[in-house]
Tab-separated table of N, CA and C in Angstrom:
chain	number	residue	atom	x	y	z
A	1	MET	N	-18.183	4.717	-0.357
A	1	MET	CA	-17.644	5.291	-1.565
A	1	MET	C	-16.965	4.184	-2.357
A	2	LEU	N	-17.162	4.177	-3.644
A	2	LEU	CA	-16.558	3.194	-4.537
A	2	LEU	C	-15.157	3.642	-4.922
A	3	ARG	N	-14.192	2.761	-4.752
A	3	ARG	CA	-12.810	3.084	-5.103
A	3	ARG	C	-12.362	2.229	-6.269
A	4	SER	N	-11.445	2.733	-7.026
A	4	SER	CA	-10.897	1.943	-8.123
A	4	SER	C	-9.802	1.025	-7.589
A	5	ASN	N	-9.435	0.022	-8.378
A	5	ASN	CA	-8.383	-0.919	-7.977
A	5	ASN	C	-7.020	-0.244	-7.856
A	6	ARG	N	-6.843	0.881	-8.495
A	6	ARG	CA	-5.554	1.575	-8.436
A	6	ARG	C	-5.257	2.134	-7.052
A	7	GLU	N	-6.281	2.263	-6.226
A	7	GLU	CA	-6.090	2.832	-4.900
A	7	GLU	C	-5.819	1.787	-3.827
A	8	LYS	N	-5.569	0.536	-4.208
A	8	LYS	CA	-5.299	-0.507	-3.225
A	8	LYS	C	-3.991	-0.231	-2.499
A	9	GLN	N	-3.944	-0.661	-1.273
A	9	GLN	CA	-2.722	-0.498	-0.491
A	9	GLN	C	-1.631	-1.369	-1.085
A	10	GLN	N	-0.480	-0.809	-1.297
A	10	GLN	CA	0.617	-1.523	-1.936
A	10	GLN	C	1.749	-1.874	-0.980
A	11	ALA	N	1.635	-1.498	0.276
A	11	ALA	CA	2.708	-1.764	1.241
A	11	ALA	C	2.148	-2.470	2.471
A	12	TYR	N	3.010	-3.208	3.134
A	12	TYR	CA	2.652	-3.895	4.370
A	12	TYR	C	3.401	-3.258	5.519
A	13	GLU	N	2.802	-3.308	6.677
A	13	GLU	CA	3.466	-2.801	7.862
A	13	GLU	C	3.480	-3.905	8.912
A	14	PHE	N	4.648	-4.241	9.412
A	14	PHE	CA	4.777	-5.258	10.440
A	14	PHE	C	4.918	-4.556	11.788
A	15	VAL	N	4.092	-4.974	12.728
A	15	VAL	CA	4.094	-4.344	14.041
A	15	VAL	C	4.334	-5.421	15.090
A	16	SER	N	5.221	-5.136	15.991
A	16	SER	CA	5.529	-6.047	17.097
A	16	SER	C	4.759	-5.609	18.327
A	17	ILE	N	4.173	-6.576	19.032
A	17	ILE	CA	3.475	-6.250	20.273
A	17	ILE	C	4.465	-5.639	21.265
A	18	GLU	N	5.687	-6.090	21.234
A	18	GLU	CA	6.717	-5.521	22.114
A	18	GLU	C	6.851	-4.020	21.883
A	19	ASP	N	6.705	-3.590	20.638
A	19	ASP	CA	6.816	-2.166	20.327
A	19	ASP	C	5.560	-1.391	20.716
A	20	LEU	N	4.428	-2.057	20.780
A	20	LEU	CA	3.167	-1.378	21.073
A	20	LEU	C	2.922	-1.169	22.563
A	21	VAL	N	3.429	-2.079	23.385
A	21	VAL	CA	3.187	-1.996	24.825
A	21	VAL	C	4.433	-1.419	25.502
A	22	PRO	N	4.310	-0.258	26.115
A	22	PRO	CA	5.473	0.348	26.781
A	22	PRO	C	6.044	-0.558	27.873
A	23	GLN	N	7.338	-0.453	28.106
A	23	GLN	CA	8.007	-1.304	29.098
A	23	GLN	C	7.448	-1.111	30.508
A	24	ASP	N	6.939	0.059	30.835
A	24	ASP	CA	6.426	0.316	32.181
A	24	ASP	C	4.902	0.170	32.266
A	25	HIS	N	4.294	-0.465	31.288
A	25	HIS	CA	2.833	-0.623	31.263
A	25	HIS	C	2.369	-1.609	32.344
A	26	LEU	N	1.196	-1.355	32.910
A	26	LEU	CA	0.639	-2.196	33.966
A	26	LEU	C	0.501	-3.664	33.526
A	27	LEU	N	0.139	-3.911	32.268
A	27	LEU	CA	-0.024	-5.297	31.797
A	27	LEU	C	1.267	-6.098	31.883
A	28	ARG	N	2.382	-5.470	31.688
A	28	ARG	CA	3.662	-6.179	31.813
A	28	ARG	C	3.893	-6.604	33.262
A	29	LYS	N	3.511	-5.759	34.198
A	29	LYS	CA	3.667	-6.089	35.618
A	29	LYS	C	2.725	-7.225	36.017
A	30	VAL	N	1.494	-7.163	35.538
A	30	VAL	CA	0.522	-8.215	35.832
A	30	VAL	C	1.012	-9.543	35.271
A	31	ASP	N	1.469	-9.547	34.032
A	31	ASP	CA	1.940	-10.775	33.387
A	31	ASP	C	3.146	-11.371	34.114
A	32	LYS	N	3.954	-10.521	34.691
A	32	LYS	CA	5.155	-10.978	35.404
A	32	LYS	C	4.811	-11.734	36.687
A	33	TYR	N	3.739	-11.321	37.382
A	33	TYR	CA	3.442	-11.865	38.700
A	33	TYR	C	2.261	-12.824	38.771
A	34	ILE	N	1.456	-12.909	37.713
A	34	ILE	CA	0.285	-13.787	37.750
A	34	ILE	C	0.441	-14.891	36.708
A	35	ASP	N	0.256	-16.122	37.143
A	35	ASP	CA	0.338	-17.280	36.253
A	35	ASP	C	-1.044	-17.523	35.637
A	36	PHE	N	-1.160	-17.300	34.329
A	36	PHE	CA	-2.436	-17.451	33.635
A	36	PHE	C	-2.625	-18.842	33.020
A	37	SER	N	-1.803	-19.802	33.390
A	37	SER	CA	-1.889	-21.128	32.781
A	37	SER	C	-3.207	-21.842	33.106
A	38	PHE	N	-3.902	-21.425	34.163
A	38	PHE	CA	-5.175	-22.047	34.519
A	38	PHE	C	-6.254	-21.796	33.459
A	39	ILE	N	-6.073	-20.799	32.634
A	39	ILE	CA	-7.088	-20.446	31.625
A	39	ILE	C	-7.305	-21.593	30.643
A	40	ASP	N	-6.247	-22.281	30.268
A	40	ASP	CA	-6.362	-23.394	29.315
A	40	ASP	C	-7.359	-24.443	29.799
A	41	GLU	N	-7.261	-24.849	31.055
A	41	GLU	CA	-8.187	-25.840	31.619
A	41	GLU	C	-9.632	-25.343	31.587
A	42	LYS	N	-9.811	-24.079	31.891
A	42	LYS	CA	-11.155	-23.506	31.966
A	42	LYS	C	-11.845	-23.413	30.608
A	43	VAL	N	-11.091	-23.108	29.550
A	43	VAL	CA	-11.723	-22.863	28.247
A	43	VAL	C	-11.671	-24.057	27.295
A	44	ARG	N	-10.839	-25.060	27.573
A	44	ARG	CA	-10.701	-26.199	26.661
A	44	ARG	C	-12.044	-26.836	26.305
A	45	PRO	N	-12.971	-27.046	27.234
A	45	PRO	CA	-14.256	-27.666	26.877
A	45	PRO	C	-15.131	-26.792	25.962
A	46	LEU	N	-14.791	-25.531	25.835
A	46	LEU	CA	-15.593	-24.625	25.020
A	46	LEU	C	-15.234	-24.669	23.537
A	47	TYR	N	-14.133	-25.328	23.193
A	47	TYR	CA	-13.664	-25.387	21.812
A	47	TYR	C	-13.959	-26.746	21.195
A	48	CYS	N	-14.363	-26.734	19.945
A	48	CYS	CA	-14.628	-27.965	19.202
A	48	CYS	C	-13.299	-28.567	18.747
A	49	THR	N	-13.125	-29.866	18.935
A	49	THR	CA	-11.856	-30.508	18.575
A	49	THR	C	-11.830	-31.041	17.154
A	50	ASP	N	-13.001	-31.167	16.509
A	50	ASP	CA	-13.006	-31.811	15.185
A	50	ASP	C	-13.743	-31.006	14.111
A	51	ASN	N	-13.959	-29.718	14.339
A	51	ASN	CA	-14.683	-28.934	13.356
A	51	ASN	C	-14.161	-27.496	13.354
A	52	GLY	N	-13.946	-26.956	12.185
A	52	GLY	CA	-13.513	-25.563	12.068
A	52	GLY	C	-12.015	-25.400	12.146
A	53	SER	N	-11.597	-24.164	12.121
A	53	SER	CA	-10.173	-23.830	12.190
A	53	SER	C	-9.669	-23.953	13.620
A	54	PRO	N	-8.388	-24.259	13.786
A	54	PRO	CA	-7.836	-24.323	15.136
A	54	PRO	C	-7.950	-22.953	15.818
A	55	ALA	N	-8.227	-22.963	17.103
A	55	ALA	CA	-8.377	-21.720	17.876
A	55	ALA	C	-7.011	-21.193	18.274
A	56	ILE	N	-6.959	-19.914	18.531
A	56	ILE	CA	-5.730	-19.284	19.056
A	56	ILE	C	-5.678	-19.580	20.555
A	57	ASP	N	-4.534	-20.023	21.017
A	57	ASP	CA	-4.346	-20.335	22.419
A	57	ASP	C	-4.547	-19.078	23.264
A	58	PRO	N	-5.572	-19.024	24.128
A	58	PRO	CA	-5.799	-17.815	24.918
A	58	PRO	C	-4.659	-17.506	25.882
A	59	GLY	N	-3.963	-18.509	26.346
A	59	GLY	CA	-2.816	-18.278	27.215
A	59	GLY	C	-1.649	-17.698	26.444
A	60	GLY	N	-1.524	-18.070	25.192
A	60	GLY	CA	-0.442	-17.566	24.363
A	60	GLY	C	-0.550	-16.076	24.103
A	61	VAL	N	-1.770	-15.576	24.108
A	61	VAL	CA	-1.967	-14.159	23.886
A	61	VAL	C	-1.376	-13.371	25.042
A	62	CYS	N	-1.562	-13.847	26.249
A	62	CYS	CA	-1.030	-13.150	27.412
A	62	CYS	C	0.484	-13.182	27.430
A	63	THR	N	1.071	-14.254	26.984
A	63	THR	CA	2.528	-14.378	27.056
A	63	THR	C	3.240	-13.615	25.948
A	64	MET	N	2.472	-13.061	24.997
A	64	MET	CA	3.120	-12.293	23.937
A	64	MET	C	3.549	-10.931	24.418
A	65	ILE	N	3.006	-10.473	25.511
A	65	ILE	CA	3.332	-9.126	25.999
A	65	ILE	C	4.667	-9.149	26.682
């Protein structure tokens, strides 16, 4: 469906991952007891160092929870 420009969203919503994942969620327990730092070594060769945008650190995603 074609919409006019007047219907554009005019507000932003900021969401925190802390607010999305309940305190008693299984992922919080897993993150507490398992060290995921080995992932960096495993995936580093898969990323290009001199072309494209910088990649998001896969280990950093786990530590945001």
